[in-house]
Coordinates of N, CA, C and O and ligand atoms in Angstrom, one line a residue:
X1200 N 135.7 108.7 74.1 CA 136.3 107.7 73.4 C 135.3 107.1 72.3 O 134.4 107.1 72.4
X1201 N 136.1 106.9 71.2 CA 135.0 106.4 69.9 C 135.6 105.1 69.3 O 136.8 104.8 69.1
X1202 N 134.8 104.0 70.0 CA 135.4 102.7 69.4 C 134.2 101.9 69.1 O 133.1 102.3 69.5
X1203 N 134.4 100.5 68.3 CA 133.2 100.0 68.1 C 133.4 98.7 67.7 O 134.5 98.3 67.3
X1204 N 132.5 97.6 67.9 CA 132.8 96.2 67.7 C 131.5 95.4 67.8 O 130.4 95.5 68.1
X1205 N 131.5 94.6 66.9 CA 130.3 93.4 66.7 C 129.9 93.1 68.2 O 130.9 92.2 68.5
X1206 N 128.8 93.4 68.6 CA 128.3 93.1 69.9 C 128.7 91.5 70.5 O 129.2 91.4 71.4
X1207 N 128.2 90.8 69.5 CA 128.1 89.2 69.8 C 130.0 89.1 70.2 O 129.8 87.7 71.2
X1208 N 130.4 89.3 69.6 CA 132.0 88.8 69.7 C 132.5 89.6 70.8 O 133.9 88.9 71.3
X1209 N 132.2 90.7 71.7 CA 132.8 91.4 72.6 C 132.2 90.5 73.9 O 132.9 90.6 75.1
X1210 N 131.7 89.6 73.8 CA 131.2 88.8 75.0 C 132.0 87.7 75.2 O 132.1 86.9 74.4
X1211 N 132.2 87.5 76.3 CA 133.3 86.2 76.7 C 132.1 85.6 77.7 O 131.5 85.6 78.4
X1212 N 132.0 84.0 77.3 CA 130.7 83.0 77.5 C 131.6 82.7 78.8 O 132.5 83.1 79.5
X1213 N 130.7 81.4 79.6 CA 131.5 80.9 80.7 C 132.7 80.3 80.5 O 133.6 80.6 81.6
X1214 N 133.1 79.8 79.6 CA 134.8 79.3 79.1 C 135.3 80.4 79.0 O 135.1 81.4 78.2
X1215 N 136.8 80.6 79.5 CA 137.5 81.6 79.1 C 138.0 81.4 77.6 O 138.6 80.8 77.4
X1216 N 137.8 82.2 76.8 CA 137.9 82.7 75.7 C 139.2 83.1 75.2 O 139.9 84.1 75.9
X1217 N 140.2 82.5 74.3 CA 141.4 83.3 73.9 C 141.2 84.3 72.9 O 140.9 84.0 71.8
X1218 N 141.2 85.5 73.4 CA 140.9 86.4 72.3 C 142.1 87.2 72.3 O 143.0 87.6 73.4
X1219 N 142.3 87.5 70.7 CA 143.4 88.6 70.1 C 143.0 89.6 69.6 O 142.0 89.7 68.9
X1220 N 143.7 90.7 69.9 CA 143.7 92.0 68.9 C 144.7 92.0 67.7 O 145.7 91.5 68.1
X1221 N 144.3 92.2 66.8 CA 145.3 92.4 66.0 C 145.2 93.7 65.2 O 144.1 94.1 64.3
X1222 N 145.8 94.6 65.6 CA 145.9 96.4 65.4 C 146.7 96.8 64.3 O 147.6 96.0 64.1
X1223 N 146.2 97.8 63.8 CA 147.0 98.5 62.6 C 145.8 99.5 61.7 O 145.1 99.8 62.2
X1224 N 146.5 100.0 60.7 CA 146.0 100.8 60.2 C 145.4 100.4 59.1 O 144.0 100.7 58.8
X1225 N 145.6 99.1 58.5 CA 145.1 98.6 57.4 C 144.7 99.4 56.3 O 143.4 99.5 55.9
X1226 N 145.3 100.3 55.8 CA 145.2 101.1 54.5 C 145.6 100.8 53.3 O 146.6 101.4 52.8
X1227 N 145.2 99.9 52.8 CA 144.2 98.8 53.0 C 144.7 97.3 53.7 O 146.1 97.4 53.4
X1228 N 143.8 96.6 54.0 CA 144.4 95.1 54.6 C 144.8 94.6 53.1 O 144.9 94.6 52.0
X1229 N 146.0 93.7 53.5 CA 146.9 93.1 52.0 C 146.5 91.7 52.6 O 146.5 91.2 53.6
X1230 N 147.1 90.8 51.4 CA 147.2 89.5 51.7 C 148.0 89.2 52.9 O 148.1 88.0 53.7
X1231 N 149.1 89.7 52.9 CA 150.2 89.5 54.2 C 149.5 89.4 55.6 O 149.5 88.9 56.5
X1232 N 148.3 90.5 55.5 CA 147.5 90.7 56.8 C 146.7 89.5 57.0 O 146.7 89.1 58.0
X1233 N 146.1 89.2 55.9 CA 145.4 88.0 55.9 C 145.7 86.9 56.2 O 145.4 85.9 57.3
X1234 N 147.1 86.6 55.8 CA 148.0 85.6 56.3 C 148.2 85.2 58.0 O 147.9 84.3 58.5
X1235 N 148.3 86.4 58.3 CA 148.7 86.6 59.6 C 147.6 86.2 60.7 O 147.3 85.5 61.6
X1236 N 146.3 86.6 60.1 CA 144.8 86.5 60.7 C 145.0 85.1 60.6 O 144.4 84.2 61.6
X1237 N 144.8 84.6 59.5 CA 144.6 82.9 59.3 C 145.5 82.2 60.4 O 144.8 81.2 60.9
X1238 N 146.7 82.5 60.4 CA 147.6 81.8 61.2 C 147.3 82.0 62.5 O 147.3 81.1 63.3
X1239 N 146.8 83.4 62.6 CA 146.4 83.6 64.4 C 145.2 82.7 64.8 O 145.0 82.4 66.1
X1240 N 144.5 82.4 63.9 CA 143.0 81.6 64.3 C 143.6 80.1 65.0 O 142.4 79.5 65.6
X1241 N 144.8 79.6 64.5 CA 144.9 78.5 64.9 C 145.5 78.4 66.5 O 145.5 77.6 67.4
X1242 N 145.8 79.6 66.7 CA 146.2 79.9 68.3 C 145.1 80.4 69.3 O 145.5 80.5 70.4
X1243 N 144.3 81.2 68.4 CA 143.5 82.0 69.6 C 141.9 81.4 68.9 O 141.7 81.1 67.9
X1244 N 140.9 81.8 69.9 CA 139.5 81.5 69.7 C 138.9 82.6 68.7 O 138.2 82.4 68.0
X1245 N 139.5 83.9 69.2 CA 138.8 84.9 68.5 C 139.9 86.0 68.0 O 140.4 86.0 68.9
X1246 N 139.7 86.7 66.8 CA 140.5 87.7 66.7 C 139.6 89.2 66.5 O 139.0 88.5 65.6
X1247 N 140.1 90.1 67.1 CA 139.3 91.4 66.7 C 140.3 92.0 66.0 O 141.5 92.7 66.3
X1248 N 140.4 92.3 64.5 CA 141.3 93.2 63.9 C 140.7 94.4 64.2 O 139.5 94.9 64.1
X1249 N 141.6 95.4 64.6 CA 141.1 96.4 65.2 C 142.1 97.6 64.5 O 143.2 97.8 64.6
X1250 N 141.1 98.4 63.8 CA 141.8 99.8 63.2 C 142.1 100.8 64.2 O 141.2 101.3 65.0
X1251 N 143.2 101.3 64.5 CA 143.8 102.2 65.3 C 144.2 103.5 64.9 O 144.7 103.2 63.5
X1252 N 144.5 104.3 65.5 CA 145.3 105.4 64.9 C 146.8 105.5 65.2 O 147.2 105.4 66.3
X1253 N 147.9 105.6 63.8 CA 149.1 105.7 64.0 C 149.1 107.3 63.5 O 148.9 107.6 62.4
X1254 N 149.8 108.0 64.5 CA 149.7 109.3 64.3 C 150.6 109.9 63.2 O 150.3 111.3 62.8
X1255 N 151.4 108.8 62.9 CA 152.2 109.6 61.6 C 151.6 109.2 60.3 O 152.2 109.6 59.5
X1256 N 150.3 108.6 60.3 CA 149.8 108.2 59.0 C 148.6 108.9 58.6 O 147.8 109.2 59.6
X1257 N 148.3 109.6 57.4 CA 146.9 110.3 57.1 C 146.6 109.1 56.1 O 147.0 108.6 54.9
X1258 N 145.5 108.2 56.3 CA 145.0 107.2 55.8 C 144.2 107.4 54.5 O 143.9 108.7 54.0
X1259 N 144.5 107.0 53.3 CA 144.1 106.9 52.1 C 142.5 106.7 51.7 O 141.7 107.2 51.1
X1260 N 142.2 105.5 52.8 CA 140.4 105.0 52.4 C 140.1 105.7 53.9 O 140.9 105.4 55.0
X1261 N 138.8 105.8 53.9 CA 138.2 106.3 55.1 C 137.8 104.8 55.8 O 138.0 104.0 55.4
X1262 N 137.8 105.3 57.1 CA 137.7 104.1 58.3 C 136.6 103.2 58.1 O 137.0 102.0 57.8
X1263 N 135.3 103.5 57.5 CA 134.5 102.6 57.3 C 134.8 101.6 56.4 O 134.6 100.3 56.2
X1264 N 135.2 102.5 55.0 CA 135.8 101.5 54.0 C 136.9 100.6 54.4 O 136.8 99.4 54.0
X1265 N 137.8 101.3 55.1 CA 138.9 100.1 55.5 C 138.2 98.7 56.3 O 138.8 97.6 56.2
X1266 N 137.3 99.3 57.3 CA 136.5 98.1 58.0 C 135.8 97.1 57.0 O 135.9 96.1 57.4
X1267 N 135.5 97.7 56.1 CA 134.6 96.9 55.4 C 135.3 96.0 54.6 O 135.3 94.8 54.4
X1268 N 136.4 96.4 54.0 CA 137.6 95.5 53.1 C 138.0 94.5 54.0 O 138.2 93.3 53.6
X1269 N 138.1 94.8 55.4 CA 138.6 93.6 56.3 C 137.6 92.7 56.6 O 137.7 91.5 56.4
X1270 N 136.1 93.1 56.5 CA 135.1 92.4 57.0 C 134.8 91.1 55.6 O 134.7 90.0 55.7
X1271 N 135.2 91.7 54.4 CA 134.8 91.2 53.2 C 135.9 89.9 53.1 O 135.7 88.9 52.2
X1272 N 136.9 90.0 53.7 CA 138.2 88.9 53.6 C 137.3 87.7 54.3 O 138.0 86.7 54.1
X1273 N 136.7 88.1 55.6 CA 136.3 86.7 56.4 C 134.6 86.6 56.6 O 134.4 87.0 57.6
X1274 N 133.9 86.9 55.5 CA 132.5 86.8 55.4 C 131.9 86.0 56.3 O 130.8 86.3 56.8
X1275 N 132.3 84.8 56.4 CA 131.4 83.6 57.1 C 132.1 83.3 58.3 O 131.7 82.6 58.9
X1276 N 133.2 83.9 58.8 CA 133.5 83.5 60.3 C 133.1 84.5 61.4 O 132.8 85.3 61.2
X1277 N 132.8 83.6 62.3 CA 132.4 84.0 63.7 C 133.6 84.2 64.6 O 133.4 84.2 65.8
X1278 N 134.8 83.9 64.1 CA 136.0 83.8 64.7 C 136.6 85.6 64.7 O 137.4 85.9 65.6
X1279 N 136.4 85.8 63.5 CA 136.9 87.3 63.2 C 136.1 88.3 63.3 O 134.8 87.8 62.6
X1280 N 136.4 89.3 64.1 CA 135.6 90.6 63.9 C 136.2 91.9 63.8 O 137.6 91.8 63.9
X1281 N 135.5 92.9 63.5 CA 136.4 94.1 63.2 C 136.1 95.3 64.0 O 134.8 95.3 64.2
X1282 N 136.9 95.8 64.7 CA 136.7 97.1 65.4 C 137.4 98.2 65.2 O 138.3 98.2 64.2
X1283 N 137.5 99.3 66.0 CA 138.3 100.6 65.7 C 138.1 101.2 66.9 O 137.3 101.0 67.8
X1284 N 139.4 101.7 67.1 CA 139.5 102.9 68.4 C 140.4 104.0 67.9 O 141.3 103.7 67.1
X1285 N 139.8 105.0 68.4 CA 141.2 106.2 68.5 C 141.6 106.3 69.8 O 142.3 107.5 70.0
X1286 N 141.7 105.4 70.7 CA 142.1 105.6 71.8 C 143.6 104.6 71.9 O 144.1 104.2 70.9
X1287 N 143.7 104.2 73.0 CA 145.1 103.1 73.4 C 144.5 101.7 73.0 O 143.5 101.5 73.3
X1288 N 145.2 100.9 72.3 CA 145.2 99.7 72.0 C 145.1 98.7 73.3 O 144.0 98.0 73.4
X1289 N 145.7 99.1 73.9 CA 145.4 98.2 75.5 C 144.2 98.7 76.1 O 143.8 97.5 76.8
X1290 N 143.7 99.7 76.3 CA 142.5 100.1 76.6 C 141.4 99.4 75.8 O 140.3 98.8 76.3
X1291 N 141.2 99.4 74.8 CA 140.5 98.5 73.8 C 140.5 97.2 74.1 O 139.4 96.6 74.3
X1292 N 141.8 96.6 74.2 CA 141.8 95.3 74.8 C 141.1 94.9 76.0 O 140.5 93.8 75.9
X1293 N 141.4 95.8 77.2 CA 140.7 95.4 78.2 C 139.4 95.3 78.1 O 138.4 94.5 78.6
X1294 N 138.6 96.3 77.2 CA 137.4 96.5 77.5 C 136.6 95.3 76.6 O 135.5 94.9 76.7
X1295 N 137.5 94.7 75.7 CA 136.7 93.6 75.0 C 137.5 92.2 75.4 O 137.0 91.1 74.4
X1296 N 138.0 92.1 76.4 CA 138.3 90.8 77.0 C 139.6 90.1 76.3 O 139.7 88.9 76.6
X1297 N 140.2 90.8 75.5 CA 141.6 90.7 74.7 C 142.8 90.4 75.8 O 143.1 91.8 76.4
X1298 N 143.1 89.3 75.8 CA 144.7 89.1 76.6 C 146.0 89.4 75.6 O 146.8 89.5 76.4
X1299 N 145.9 89.4 74.4 CA 147.0 89.1 73.2 C 147.0 90.2 72.4 O 145.7 90.4 72.0
X1300 N 148.3 90.9 72.0 CA 147.7 91.7 70.6 C 149.1 90.7 69.8 O 149.7 90.3 70.3
X1301 N 148.3 90.6 68.7 CA 149.3 89.9 67.6 C 150.1 91.1 66.9 O 148.8 91.8 66.2
X1302 N 151.0 90.9 66.2 CA 151.8 91.9 65.4 C 152.4 90.9 64.3 O 153.2 89.8 64.7
X1303 N 152.5 91.2 63.3 CA 153.4 90.5 62.0 C 154.7 91.0 61.9 O 154.8 92.2 62.1
X1304 N 155.7 90.3 61.7 CA 157.1 90.9 61.6 C 157.3 90.3 60.0 O 157.0 89.1 59.8
X1305 N 158.0 91.2 59.4 CA 158.5 90.9 58.3 C 160.0 90.9 58.0 O 160.5 89.8 57.9
X1306 N 160.6 92.0 58.3 CA 161.9 92.0 58.1 C 162.7 92.2 59.4 O 161.9 92.6 60.3
X1307 N 163.8 92.0 59.6 CA 164.5 92.7 60.8 C 164.3 94.3 61.1 O 164.1 94.7 62.3
X1308 N 164.1 95.0 60.0 CA 163.7 96.5 60.1 C 162.5 96.5 60.8 O 162.1 97.6 61.2
X1309 N 161.7 95.6 60.6 CA 160.2 95.8 61.6 C 160.5 95.7 62.9 O 159.7 96.1 63.8
X1310 N 161.8 95.1 63.2 CA 161.9 94.5 64.9 C 161.8 96.1 65.4 O 161.3 95.6 66.7
X1311 N 162.6 96.7 65.7 CA 162.8 97.9 66.2 C 161.7 98.4 66.6 O 161.3 98.9 67.8
X1312 N 160.8 98.9 65.7 CA 159.5 99.9 65.7 C 158.4 98.6 66.7 O 158.2 99.3 67.5
X1313 N 158.2 97.4 66.4 CA 157.6 96.5 67.1 C 158.0 96.1 68.6 O 157.1 96.3 69.4
X1314 N 159.3 96.2 68.4 CA 159.9 96.0 69.9 C 159.3 97.1 70.7 O 158.8 96.9 71.9
X1315 N 159.4 98.4 70.2 CA 159.2 99.5 70.9 C 158.0 99.6 71.4 O 157.3 99.8 72.4
X1316 N 156.8 99.5 70.4 CA 155.4 99.3 70.8 C 154.9 98.4 72.0 O 154.2 98.5 72.6
X1317 N 155.6 97.4 71.5 CA 155.4 96.0 72.2 C 155.6 96.6 74.0 O 155.1 96.2 74.8
X1318 N 157.0 97.3 74.2 CA 157.4 97.4 75.4 C 156.1 98.6 75.7 O 156.0 98.6 77.2
X1319 N 156.0 99.3 75.3 CA 155.2 100.5 75.6 C 153.9 100.2 76.1 O 153.3 100.3 76.9
X1320 N 153.3 99.1 75.0 CA 152.0 98.6 75.6 C 152.2 97.8 76.7 O 151.1 97.7 77.8
X1321 N 153.2 97.1 77.0 CA 153.4 96.5 78.4 C 153.5 97.5 79.6 O 153.1 97.0 80.7
X1322 N 154.1 98.4 79.4 CA 154.4 99.4 80.2 C 152.9 100.0 80.7 O 153.0 100.3 82.0
X1323 N 152.2 100.3 79.6 CA 150.8 100.8 80.0 C 149.8 99.7 80.6 O 148.9 100.1 81.4
X1324 N 149.9 98.4 80.2 CA 149.2 97.4 80.8 C 149.6 95.9 80.6 O 149.9 95.5 79.6
X1325 N 150.2 95.9 81.9 CA 151.1 94.4 81.8 C 149.9 93.0 81.8 O 150.7 91.9 81.4
X1326 N 148.8 93.1 81.6 CA 147.8 92.0 81.6 C 147.9 91.8 80.0 O 147.3 90.7 79.8
X1327 N 148.3 92.6 79.3 CA 148.1 92.2 77.7 C 149.3 92.2 77.3 O 150.3 92.9 77.2
X1328 N 149.8 90.9 76.6 CA 150.8 90.6 76.2 C 150.9 90.8 74.5 O 149.8 90.7 74.0
X1329 N 152.1 90.9 74.0 CA 152.3 90.9 72.5 C 152.9 89.8 71.9 O 154.1 89.2 72.6
X1330 N 152.3 88.9 70.8 CA 152.6 87.8 70.4 C 153.3 88.4 68.7 O 152.4 89.2 68.3
X1331 N 154.3 87.8 68.4 CA 154.7 88.0 66.8 C 154.6 86.8 65.9 O 154.8 85.8 66.5
X1332 N 153.9 87.0 65.2 CA 154.1 86.0 63.9 C 154.9 86.7 62.8 O 154.9 87.7 62.5
X1333 N 155.6 85.4 62.4 CA 156.4 85.9 61.2 C 155.4 85.9 60.1 O 154.6 84.9 59.8
X1334 N 155.5 86.9 59.6 CA 154.7 87.2 58.3 C 155.3 86.1 57.0 O 156.2 85.7 57.0
X1335 N 154.4 85.6 56.4 CA 154.5 84.3 55.6 C 155.7 85.0 54.3 O 155.4 86.0 53.9
X1336 N 156.4 84.2 53.9 CA 157.5 84.7 52.8 C 157.2 84.9 52.0 O 157.7 85.8 51.2
X1337 N 156.1 84.8 51.3 CA 155.8 85.0 49.8 C 155.2 86.7 50.3 O 154.8 87.5 49.5
X1338 N 154.8 87.1 51.3 CA 154.2 88.5 51.7 C 155.5 89.2 52.3 O 155.1 90.4 53.0
X1339 N 156.6 88.7 52.5 CA 157.7 89.3 53.5 C 157.8 91.0 52.5 O 158.6 91.9 53.4
X1340 N 157.6 91.0 51.2 CA 158.1 92.3 50.7 C 156.9 93.2 50.6 O 157.3 94.2 50.2
X1341 N 156.0 93.0 51.0 CA 154.4 93.8 50.8 C 154.4 94.6 51.8 O 154.5 94.3 53.0
X1342 N 153.8 96.2 51.7 CA 153.3 96.9 52.5 C 152.2 97.4 51.9 O 151.9 97.7 50.5
X1343 N 151.2 98.2 53.0 CA 150.1 98.9 52.3 C 150.4 100.1 51.7 O 150.1 100.3 50.1
X1344 N 151.5 100.8 52.0 CA 152.0 102.0 50.9 C 152.6 101.5 49.7 O 152.4 101.9 48.5
X1345 N 153.5 100.7 49.8 CA 154.1 99.9 48.6 C 153.1 99.5 47.5 O 153.1 99.9 46.2
X1346 N 152.1 99.1 48.2 CA 150.7 98.5 47.0 C 150.1 99.9 46.6 O 149.7 99.8 45.4
X1347 N 149.9 100.8 47.4 CA 149.2 101.9 47.2 C 150.0 102.5 45.8 O 149.5 103.1 44.9
X1348 N 151.0 102.9 46.0 CA 151.9 103.6 45.4 C 152.0 102.7 43.9 O 151.9 103.5 43.0
X1349 N 152.3 101.3 44.0 CA 152.2 100.8 42.6 C 150.7 100.9 41.8 O 150.8 101.0 40.9
X1350 N 149.6 100.6 42.9 CA 148.5 100.9 42.1 C 148.2 102.3 41.5 O 147.7 102.6 40.4
X1351 N 148.6 103.2 42.1 CA 148.6 104.8 41.4 C 149.5 104.7 40.5 O 148.9 105.7 39.5
X1352 N 150.5 104.2 40.1 CA 151.2 104.1 39.1 C 150.8 103.1 38.0 O 151.3 102.8 37.0
X1353 N 149.7 102.4 38.2 CA 148.9 101.5 37.3 C 149.8 100.2 37.0 O 149.9 99.8 36.3
X1354 N 150.7 100.2 38.4 CA 151.5 98.9 38.2 C 150.2 97.5 38.7 O 149.2 98.0 39.2
X1355 N 150.9 96.4 38.4 CA 150.3 95.2 39.0 C 150.1 94.7 40.2 O 151.3 94.6 40.8
X1356 N 149.1 94.6 40.9 CA 148.9 94.5 42.0 C 148.1 93.0 42.5 O 148.2 92.6 43.6
X1357 N 147.8 92.4 41.6 CA 147.2 91.0 41.6 C 147.8 90.3 42.2 O 149.3 89.7 42.1
X1358 N 147.2 89.3 43.1 CA 147.5 88.4 44.1 C 148.6 89.0 45.3 O 148.8 88.2 46.3
X1359 N 148.4 90.1 45.5 CA 149.2 90.7 46.8 C 148.0 91.4 47.8 O 148.3 91.5 48.9
X1360 N 147.0 91.5 47.0 CA 145.8 92.0 48.3 C 144.3 91.1 47.7 O 144.4 90.6 46.4
X1361 N 143.5 90.8 48.5 CA 142.6 90.2 48.1 C 141.7 91.1 47.1 O 141.8 92.2 46.7
X1362 N 140.7 90.3 46.3 CA 140.3 90.8 44.7 C 139.5 92.4 45.1 O 139.5 93.0 44.4
X1363 N 138.8 92.1 46.2 CA 137.7 93.0 46.5 C 138.6 94.5 46.8 O 138.4 96.0 46.4
X1364 N 139.7 94.1 47.4 CA 140.9 95.7 47.6 C 141.4 95.8 46.1 O 141.4 97.2 46.1
X1365 N 141.9 95.1 45.5 CA 142.4 95.5 44.3 C 141.3 96.1 43.6 O 141.9 97.3 42.9
X1366 N 140.1 95.8 43.4 CA 139.1 96.8 42.7 C 139.0 98.2 43.4 O 139.0 99.0 42.7
X1367 N 138.9 98.3 44.7 CA 138.9 99.4 45.4 C 140.0 100.3 45.2 O 140.2 101.7 44.7
X1368 N 141.2 99.9 45.0 CA 142.5 100.6 44.6 C 142.4 100.9 43.1 O 142.9 102.2 43.2
X1369 N 141.9 100.1 42.4 CA 141.9 100.7 41.0 C 140.8 101.8 40.9 O 141.0 102.7 40.2
X1370 N 139.6 101.6 41.6 CA 138.4 102.6 41.4 C 139.2 103.9 41.8 O 139.1 105.0 41.5
X1371 N 139.9 104.0 42.9 CA 140.6 105.2 43.5 C 141.7 105.7 42.7 O 141.5 106.9 42.7
X1372 N 142.5 105.0 41.9 CA 143.4 105.5 41.1 C 143.5 105.8 39.7 O 144.1 105.8 39.0
X1373 N 142.1 105.6 39.3 CA 141.8 105.6 37.7 C 140.8 106.7 37.5 O 140.0 107.0 38.4
Ligands
LIG1202 N1 151.8 91.9 55.5 C1 152.1 93.1 54.9 N2 152.2 94.0 55.4 C2 152.1 94.3 56.7 C3 152.3 93.1 57.6 C4 152.0 92.0 56.9 N3 152.0 91.0 57.7 N4 152.4 93.2 58.8 C5 152.8 94.9 58.7 N5 152.8 95.1 57.0 C6 152.9 96.6 57.0 C7 151.5 97.3 56.8 O1 150.9 97.0 55.3 C8 152.0 98.7 57.1 O2 152.6 99.2 55.7 P1 152.7 100.8 55.8 O3 153.4 101.4 56.8 O4 153.1 101.2 54.3 O5 151.1 100.9 55.6 C9 153.2 98.6 58.0 O6 153.6 97.2 57.8 C10 153.0 98.6 59.6 O7 151.4 98.9 59.5 P2 150.2 98.2 60.4 O8 150.8 97.0 60.6 O9 149.0 98.4 59.9 O10 150.5 98.9 61.7 P3 150.8 100.8 62.1 O11 152.3 100.8 62.2 O12 150.1 101.2 60.8 O13 149.7 100.6 63.3 C11 149.0 101.0 65.7 C12 150.4 100.7 64.3 C13 147.8 101.6 65.0 C14 148.7 99.5 65.8 C15 149.8 101.9 66.6 O14 150.0 103.0 66.1 C16 148.7 101.9 67.9 O15 148.4 100.8 68.7 N6 147.8 103.2 68.0 C17 146.9 103.2 69.1 C18 147.4 104.1 70.0 C19 148.5 103.4 70.9 O16 147.9 102.4 71.6 N7 149.8 103.7 71.4 C20 150.7 103.3 72.3 C21 151.3 102.1 71.4 S1 152.9 102.6 70.7

């Protein structure tokens, strides 16, 4: 098993902390993802943004770069950490004391996929629950692949991703 997490945030102190995982491919992180994390912070003490493997996807950015891009979105936060796993997300949750998985919903079309994944995770581990947050209206239409496709064709992605992600996309596709 290959996973990784900033050690200080893996520890739960005397008081039970509300720890959530926010898993995904994050290839790359977008402002829609950032919006979900920021709003999640009002519900949870800590969020572990966890890069996991979606067997259907071949990422464009290497793992370390994707992790770095996420870290740079929250440089001063001790509530957000970044981890990765090539195993099951519920196993990662158990190892790091997380009771909840956060997923963002954009359109009705996300629902079936998300519902299946939440039920599968519940089947695998009943103590870990999934909560869904509605993606902010401004980010309803964006996806990582839509942004990569636009950047590759030299289209405007300003405002859809953090500045450092925009730079990384420009470097990749010019
Ligand atoms: N704003 C913008 N875009 C969003 C978004 C938001 N708030 N929420 C989702 N998206 C987009 C992403 O950009 C991504 O777009 P893309 O398909 O164009 O890349 C898409 O919605 C979904 O991606 P993401 O949220 O990164 O999830 P994913 O489907 O790639 O990840 C895993 C799925 C990795 C979480 C899942 O496969 C997993 O848990 N793997 C580990 C193995 C496991 O535990 N399996 C058993 C459970 S099924």
